[in-house]
Coordinates of C-alpha atoms in Angstrom, one line a residue:
M1 CA 197.2 -0.6 -80.0
K2 CA 193.9 -2.6 -79.6
R3 CA 190.9 -0.9 -78.3
R4 CA 187.6 -2.4 -77.3
S5 CA 184.5 -1.4 -75.5
F6 CA 182.1 -3.5 -73.4
L7 CA 179.7 -3.7 -76.3
S8 CA 182.2 -5.0 -78.8
L9 CA 182.4 -8.4 -77.2
S10 CA 181.0 -11.2 -79.4
L11 CA 177.4 -12.0 -78.7
G12 CA 178.2 -15.6 -77.5
L13 CA 181.0 -14.5 -75.2
A14 CA 179.0 -11.5 -74.0
S15 CA 176.0 -13.8 -73.2
L16 CA 178.2 -16.2 -71.3
L17 CA 180.0 -13.5 -69.4
Q18 CA 176.7 -11.7 -68.5
S19 CA 175.4 -14.9 -66.9
K20 CA 178.6 -15.5 -64.9
L21 CA 178.9 -11.8 -63.9
T22 CA 175.3 -11.6 -62.8
T23 CA 175.8 -14.6 -60.6
A24 CA 179.0 -13.2 -59.2
L25 CA 177.6 -9.8 -58.6
A26 CA 174.6 -11.2 -56.8
K27 CA 176.9 -13.2 -54.6
S28 CA 179.2 -10.3 -53.8
Q29 CA 176.2 -8.0 -53.0
S30 CA 174.3 -10.5 -50.9
S31 CA 176.9 -11.0 -48.2
F32 CA 180.0 -9.5 -46.8
K33 CA 180.9 -12.5 -44.6
F34 CA 184.0 -13.1 -46.8
F35 CA 185.4 -9.7 -45.6
S36 CA 184.8 -10.5 -42.0
S37 CA 187.7 -13.1 -41.9
P38 CA 190.9 -11.6 -43.2
N39 CA 194.2 -13.3 -43.2
F40 CA 197.2 -11.6 -41.6
V41 CA 200.9 -11.7 -42.3
N42 CA 203.9 -9.8 -40.9
V43 CA 205.8 -8.4 -43.9
N44 CA 208.3 -5.6 -44.3
G45 CA 207.9 -4.5 -40.7
I46 CA 204.1 -4.3 -40.6
K47 CA 201.1 -6.5 -40.1
L48 CA 199.3 -6.8 -43.4
A49 CA 195.6 -7.8 -43.8
Y50 CA 194.6 -9.6 -47.0
Y51 CA 191.7 -11.5 -48.4
E52 CA 191.8 -14.2 -51.0
K53 CA 189.4 -16.5 -52.9
G54 CA 189.6 -19.0 -55.7
E55 CA 192.3 -21.1 -57.3
G56 CA 194.4 -20.7 -60.4
V57 CA 196.5 -17.9 -61.8
P58 CA 196.9 -15.3 -59.0
V59 CA 195.7 -11.7 -59.4
V60 CA 196.6 -9.2 -56.7
F61 CA 194.3 -6.2 -56.4
C62 CA 195.7 -2.9 -55.2
H63 CA 193.1 -0.3 -54.1
G64 CA 193.4 3.5 -54.3
F65 CA 192.3 6.4 -52.1
P66 CA 189.9 6.3 -50.3
E67 CA 189.4 2.6 -50.9
L68 CA 190.0 -0.8 -49.3
A69 CA 190.4 -4.5 -50.2
F70 CA 186.6 -4.4 -49.9
T71 CA 186.4 -2.2 -53.0
W72 CA 187.3 -5.3 -55.1
R73 CA 184.7 -7.6 -53.7
H74 CA 182.8 -7.8 -57.0
Q75 CA 185.9 -8.6 -59.0
I76 CA 187.1 -11.1 -56.4
E77 CA 183.8 -13.0 -56.8
T78 CA 183.9 -12.9 -60.6
L79 CA 187.5 -14.1 -60.9
S80 CA 187.2 -16.8 -58.3
I81 CA 184.1 -18.2 -60.1
N82 CA 186.0 -18.2 -63.4
G83 CA 189.1 -20.1 -62.3
Y84 CA 191.5 -17.4 -60.9
R85 CA 192.9 -16.8 -57.5
A86 CA 192.0 -13.3 -56.3
I87 CA 194.0 -11.7 -53.6
A88 CA 193.3 -8.3 -52.2
P89 CA 195.3 -6.6 -49.4
D90 CA 194.4 -3.6 -47.3
L91 CA 197.4 -1.6 -48.3
R92 CA 199.5 -0.1 -45.5
G93 CA 197.7 2.6 -43.6
Y94 CA 194.3 1.3 -44.7
G95 CA 191.6 -0.9 -43.1
L96 CA 193.0 -3.7 -40.9
T97 CA 196.6 -3.3 -42.0
Q98 CA 199.0 -1.6 -39.7
N99 CA 199.1 2.2 -39.8
P100 CA 202.7 3.4 -39.2
N101 CA 203.2 7.0 -37.9
N102 CA 206.1 8.2 -40.0
I103 CA 205.7 9.7 -43.5
E104 CA 208.8 7.8 -44.7
D105 CA 206.9 4.6 -44.0
Y106 CA 204.6 5.3 -46.9
T107 CA 207.0 5.5 -49.9
V108 CA 206.0 3.6 -53.0
P109 CA 209.0 1.2 -52.8
K110 CA 208.1 0.2 -49.3
I111 CA 204.5 -0.5 -50.4
C112 CA 205.8 -2.6 -53.3
N113 CA 208.0 -4.5 -50.9
D114 CA 204.9 -5.3 -48.9
L115 CA 203.5 -6.9 -52.0
V116 CA 206.7 -8.9 -52.6
G117 CA 206.5 -10.1 -49.0
L118 CA 202.9 -11.1 -49.6
L119 CA 203.9 -13.1 -52.7
D120 CA 206.7 -14.8 -50.7
H121 CA 204.3 -15.6 -47.9
L122 CA 201.8 -17.2 -50.4
D123 CA 204.7 -19.0 -52.1
L124 CA 204.0 -17.3 -55.4
D125 CA 206.8 -16.5 -57.8
K126 CA 204.7 -14.2 -59.9
A127 CA 201.2 -12.7 -60.1
I128 CA 199.1 -10.3 -62.2
F129 CA 198.8 -7.0 -60.4
C130 CA 195.6 -4.9 -60.9
G131 CA 195.5 -1.4 -59.5
H132 CA 193.2 1.6 -59.5
D133 CA 194.1 5.3 -58.6
W134 CA 197.1 5.1 -56.1
G135 CA 196.9 1.3 -56.6
G136 CA 197.5 1.9 -60.3
F137 CA 200.7 3.7 -59.5
I138 CA 201.7 0.8 -57.3
V139 CA 201.3 -1.8 -60.0
Q140 CA 203.2 0.4 -62.4
S141 CA 206.0 0.6 -59.9
M142 CA 205.9 -3.2 -59.5
A143 CA 206.5 -3.4 -63.2
F144 CA 209.4 -1.1 -62.8
L145 CA 211.0 -2.4 -59.6
Y146 CA 210.1 -6.1 -59.7
P147 CA 209.3 -7.1 -63.3
E148 CA 210.4 -10.6 -62.5
R149 CA 207.5 -10.9 -60.0
C150 CA 204.9 -9.7 -62.6
L151 CA 202.9 -12.0 -64.9
G152 CA 200.9 -9.0 -66.1
V153 CA 199.5 -5.6 -65.1
I154 CA 196.0 -4.2 -65.2
N155 CA 196.1 -0.4 -64.6
I156 CA 192.8 1.5 -64.1
G157 CA 192.8 5.3 -64.3
A158 CA 196.0 7.3 -65.0
P159 CA 198.3 6.1 -67.8
H160 CA 201.7 4.5 -67.1
A161 CA 204.0 7.0 -65.6
F162 CA 207.4 5.4 -66.2
R163 CA 208.6 6.1 -69.8
P164 CA 211.8 5.6 -71.7
G165 CA 213.7 8.6 -72.9
Y166 CA 212.6 8.0 -76.5
A167 CA 208.8 7.9 -75.6
D168 CA 206.7 11.1 -75.8
E169 CA 206.1 12.8 -72.5
L170 CA 202.5 12.6 -71.2
P171 CA 200.5 15.5 -72.7
S172 CA 199.1 18.1 -70.3
E173 CA 195.4 18.6 -69.9
L174 CA 194.8 22.1 -71.3
V175 CA 191.8 22.8 -69.0
P176 CA 191.9 20.4 -66.1
V177 CA 188.5 19.4 -64.8
I178 CA 189.7 19.7 -61.2
D179 CA 192.5 21.4 -59.4
K180 CA 194.6 18.4 -58.5
A181 CA 197.5 20.5 -57.3
A182 CA 195.2 22.3 -54.7
F183 CA 193.9 19.0 -53.5
N184 CA 197.4 17.6 -53.1
Q185 CA 198.6 20.7 -51.4
F186 CA 195.7 20.6 -48.9
L187 CA 196.7 17.0 -47.9
Q188 CA 200.2 18.2 -47.3
T189 CA 198.9 20.5 -44.5
P190 CA 199.8 18.9 -41.1
L191 CA 196.9 18.1 -38.9
I192 CA 194.3 20.2 -40.7
S193 CA 193.5 17.7 -43.5
E194 CA 193.3 14.6 -41.3
E195 CA 191.2 16.5 -38.7
L196 CA 188.7 17.5 -41.4
L197 CA 188.4 14.1 -43.1
N198 CA 188.2 12.2 -39.8
Q199 CA 185.5 14.6 -38.7
Y200 CA 183.4 14.1 -41.9
I201 CA 184.0 10.4 -42.6
E202 CA 180.3 9.7 -43.3
K203 CA 179.8 12.8 -45.4
F204 CA 183.0 12.1 -47.4
F205 CA 181.7 8.8 -48.6
T206 CA 178.1 9.9 -49.2
T207 CA 179.5 12.8 -51.2
F208 CA 182.0 11.1 -53.4
M209 CA 180.5 7.6 -53.8
R210 CA 177.6 8.7 -55.9
S211 CA 176.7 9.0 -59.5
K212 CA 177.3 12.3 -61.3
F213 CA 179.2 14.1 -58.5
F214 CA 182.7 13.0 -59.5
H215 CA 182.0 12.8 -63.2
A216 CA 184.0 15.0 -65.6
S217 CA 180.9 16.1 -67.6
Y218 CA 179.1 17.2 -64.5
L219 CA 182.1 19.1 -63.1
R220 CA 182.7 20.9 -66.4
S221 CA 179.2 22.3 -66.1
L222 CA 180.3 24.1 -62.9
P223 CA 182.3 27.3 -62.8
T224 CA 186.1 26.8 -62.6
S225 CA 185.9 28.8 -59.3
S226 CA 183.4 26.3 -57.7
A227 CA 184.4 24.4 -54.6
E228 CA 184.0 21.2 -56.6
R229 CA 186.4 22.1 -59.3
K230 CA 188.8 23.6 -56.8
M231 CA 188.6 20.4 -54.8
D232 CA 188.0 22.5 -51.7
L233 CA 187.1 19.8 -49.3
T234 CA 186.4 22.2 -46.5
K235 CA 183.4 23.6 -48.5
I236 CA 182.4 20.4 -50.3
L237 CA 182.0 18.4 -47.1
K238 CA 179.7 21.0 -45.7
K239 CA 177.3 21.1 -48.6
E240 CA 173.8 19.8 -48.0
A241 CA 172.4 19.3 -51.5
L242 CA 174.3 16.7 -53.6
P243 CA 173.7 15.7 -57.3
G244 CA 173.1 12.2 -58.5
E245 CA 172.4 9.1 -56.5
P246 CA 174.5 6.9 -54.3
F247 CA 175.9 3.8 -56.0
L248 CA 176.5 2.0 -52.7
S249 CA 173.9 0.3 -50.6
N250 CA 173.4 1.3 -47.0
E251 CA 175.3 -1.8 -46.0
E252 CA 178.2 -1.1 -48.3
L253 CA 178.4 2.5 -47.3
E254 CA 178.4 1.5 -43.6
F255 CA 181.3 -0.9 -44.2
Y256 CA 183.4 2.0 -45.5
I257 CA 182.3 4.4 -42.8
R258 CA 182.9 1.9 -40.0
T259 CA 186.3 0.9 -41.3
F260 CA 187.6 4.4 -41.7
Q261 CA 186.2 5.4 -38.3
K262 CA 188.5 2.7 -36.8
S263 CA 191.6 3.4 -38.9
G264 CA 191.1 7.2 -39.6
F265 CA 192.5 8.9 -42.7
N266 CA 195.9 9.5 -41.3
G267 CA 197.7 6.6 -43.0
S268 CA 196.1 7.2 -46.4
I269 CA 197.0 10.9 -46.3
N270 CA 200.6 10.0 -45.6
W271 CA 200.8 8.4 -49.1
Y272 CA 200.5 11.9 -50.5
R273 CA 203.0 13.4 -48.1
A274 CA 205.5 10.7 -49.0
M275 CA 205.3 11.3 -52.7
E276 CA 208.4 13.4 -53.0
L277 CA 210.4 10.8 -51.1
S278 CA 208.9 8.1 -53.3
W279 CA 210.1 9.8 -56.5
H280 CA 213.6 10.2 -54.9
E281 CA 213.7 6.5 -54.0
L282 CA 212.4 5.4 -57.3
S283 CA 215.0 7.5 -59.2
E284 CA 217.8 5.7 -57.4
K285 CA 216.6 2.2 -58.3
G286 CA 217.5 2.1 -62.0
G287 CA 215.9 -0.7 -64.0
T288 CA 214.1 -0.6 -67.3
Y289 CA 211.1 1.3 -68.5
E290 CA 210.2 -1.3 -71.1
V291 CA 207.3 -3.6 -70.3
E292 CA 207.4 -7.0 -71.9
F293 CA 204.5 -8.8 -70.2
P294 CA 200.7 -8.4 -71.0
Y295 CA 199.4 -5.1 -69.9
L296 CA 195.7 -3.9 -69.8
Y297 CA 195.0 -0.2 -69.5
L298 CA 191.4 0.7 -68.6
W299 CA 190.4 4.3 -68.9
P300 CA 187.1 5.5 -67.2
N301 CA 186.2 8.3 -69.6
E302 CA 184.3 10.3 -67.0
D303 CA 187.1 10.2 -64.4
P304 CA 187.9 13.9 -63.7
I305 CA 191.3 13.0 -62.4
N306 CA 192.5 11.8 -65.8
Q307 CA 191.0 13.1 -69.0
L308 CA 194.0 12.3 -71.3
G309 CA 192.2 9.3 -72.8
L310 CA 193.9 6.5 -74.6
N311 CA 196.2 8.5 -76.9
V312 CA 199.2 8.6 -74.6
N313 CA 201.7 6.6 -76.6
M314 CA 202.1 3.7 -74.2
E315 CA 202.3 1.2 -77.0
S316 CA 205.8 2.3 -77.9
F317 CA 207.3 0.8 -74.7
I318 CA 204.6 -1.5 -73.4
H319 CA 204.8 -4.2 -76.1
K320 CA 201.8 -6.3 -75.2
L321 CA 199.4 -3.4 -74.5
E322 CA 195.6 -3.5 -74.8
S323 CA 193.7 -0.3 -74.0
V324 CA 190.0 -0.1 -73.3
E325 CA 187.7 2.9 -72.7
L326 CA 185.2 2.4 -69.9
K327 CA 182.3 4.5 -71.1
D328 CA 180.2 6.5 -68.7
C329 CA 182.4 5.5 -65.7
G330 CA 183.6 8.0 -63.2
H331 CA 186.5 7.7 -60.8
F332 CA 185.2 4.6 -59.0
P333 CA 184.4 2.1 -61.7
S334 CA 184.7 -0.9 -59.3
E335 CA 181.8 0.6 -57.3
E336 CA 179.9 2.5 -60.0
N337 CA 179.8 -0.2 -62.7
P338 CA 181.4 -3.4 -61.3
E339 CA 179.9 -5.6 -64.0
K340 CA 181.5 -3.6 -66.8
L341 CA 184.8 -3.5 -65.1
S342 CA 184.7 -7.2 -64.2
A343 CA 183.8 -8.1 -67.8
E344 CA 186.8 -6.3 -69.3
I345 CA 189.2 -7.8 -66.7
L346 CA 187.9 -11.3 -67.3
V347 CA 188.0 -11.1 -71.1
W348 CA 191.6 -9.9 -71.0
L349 CA 192.6 -12.6 -68.4
Q350 CA 190.9 -15.4 -70.4
K351 CA 192.7 -14.2 -73.5
N352 CA 196.2 -13.9 -72.0
F353 CA 196.0 -16.3 -69.0
P354 CA 193.4 -18.9 -69.8

């Protein structure tokens, strides 16, 4: 297993990347006009919104919760400047993409089928799939369900979930930073969870999209009984004082707020409610757990959702694995430290898909 950090890049390459990334970051921060003109395609029974920029090897970005195609704007700019074709859909239930009503419309195989339909629409046989959070699970599922459509995978956050019988099971976190089960259970509650989140859209983003608040080291400093560690959204969203500083500009924050005010959280919550159905459908698919194409695993070491680190035995069945620790990054690296994330993605792309 190869491990690198941002600072381990050679001075020459780091200098070149720094210049390119600074230019790309400035462009992506200066204007959101690119995100005002989405493309639309009817795939798999829904109308899907997607954005693309650049030419070359295609990279499809899959966002998590509560994110959007917009979340990848910095990476889209960086990759398009450096000779790659960046494609980012609003996944079903999010943003400008259709928001079906039924829970069974949000199973993981259906979402993967949306991506296959998008590739077909773009006349692409294969693409690299990059995902974070829920999007990370989607790209893992693409590797499982549709390996023939994958050039490579970039997984940000939780380690690969599909494992052969001979591989070690994922270790458990002895003292979890947050109560993930309680959070998932809350989102299973009909009406109550979407009513709360739809009522506190602005507060939700100003609370979670900030430095320190959703960092493992900060949360460990709080009692295990605290609302933050219990992920008690009812109490968290009513707090006045918040630690740290926002890492979104007012314009960026307004984009998230305005978009979710239009779409609501209903669709995104249904991803959680469909999880049991997803596992049932995935278990019926068969296929192989071995991964033969290049795979980059990026671990934000301050992400409270996953504190397992890099020692999760993925190299025994992912045969072209590279693992990288993103130091001092919390759960939203594409927003908190887009330059560092873009650098790691670009270095890996240039190495494996020049």
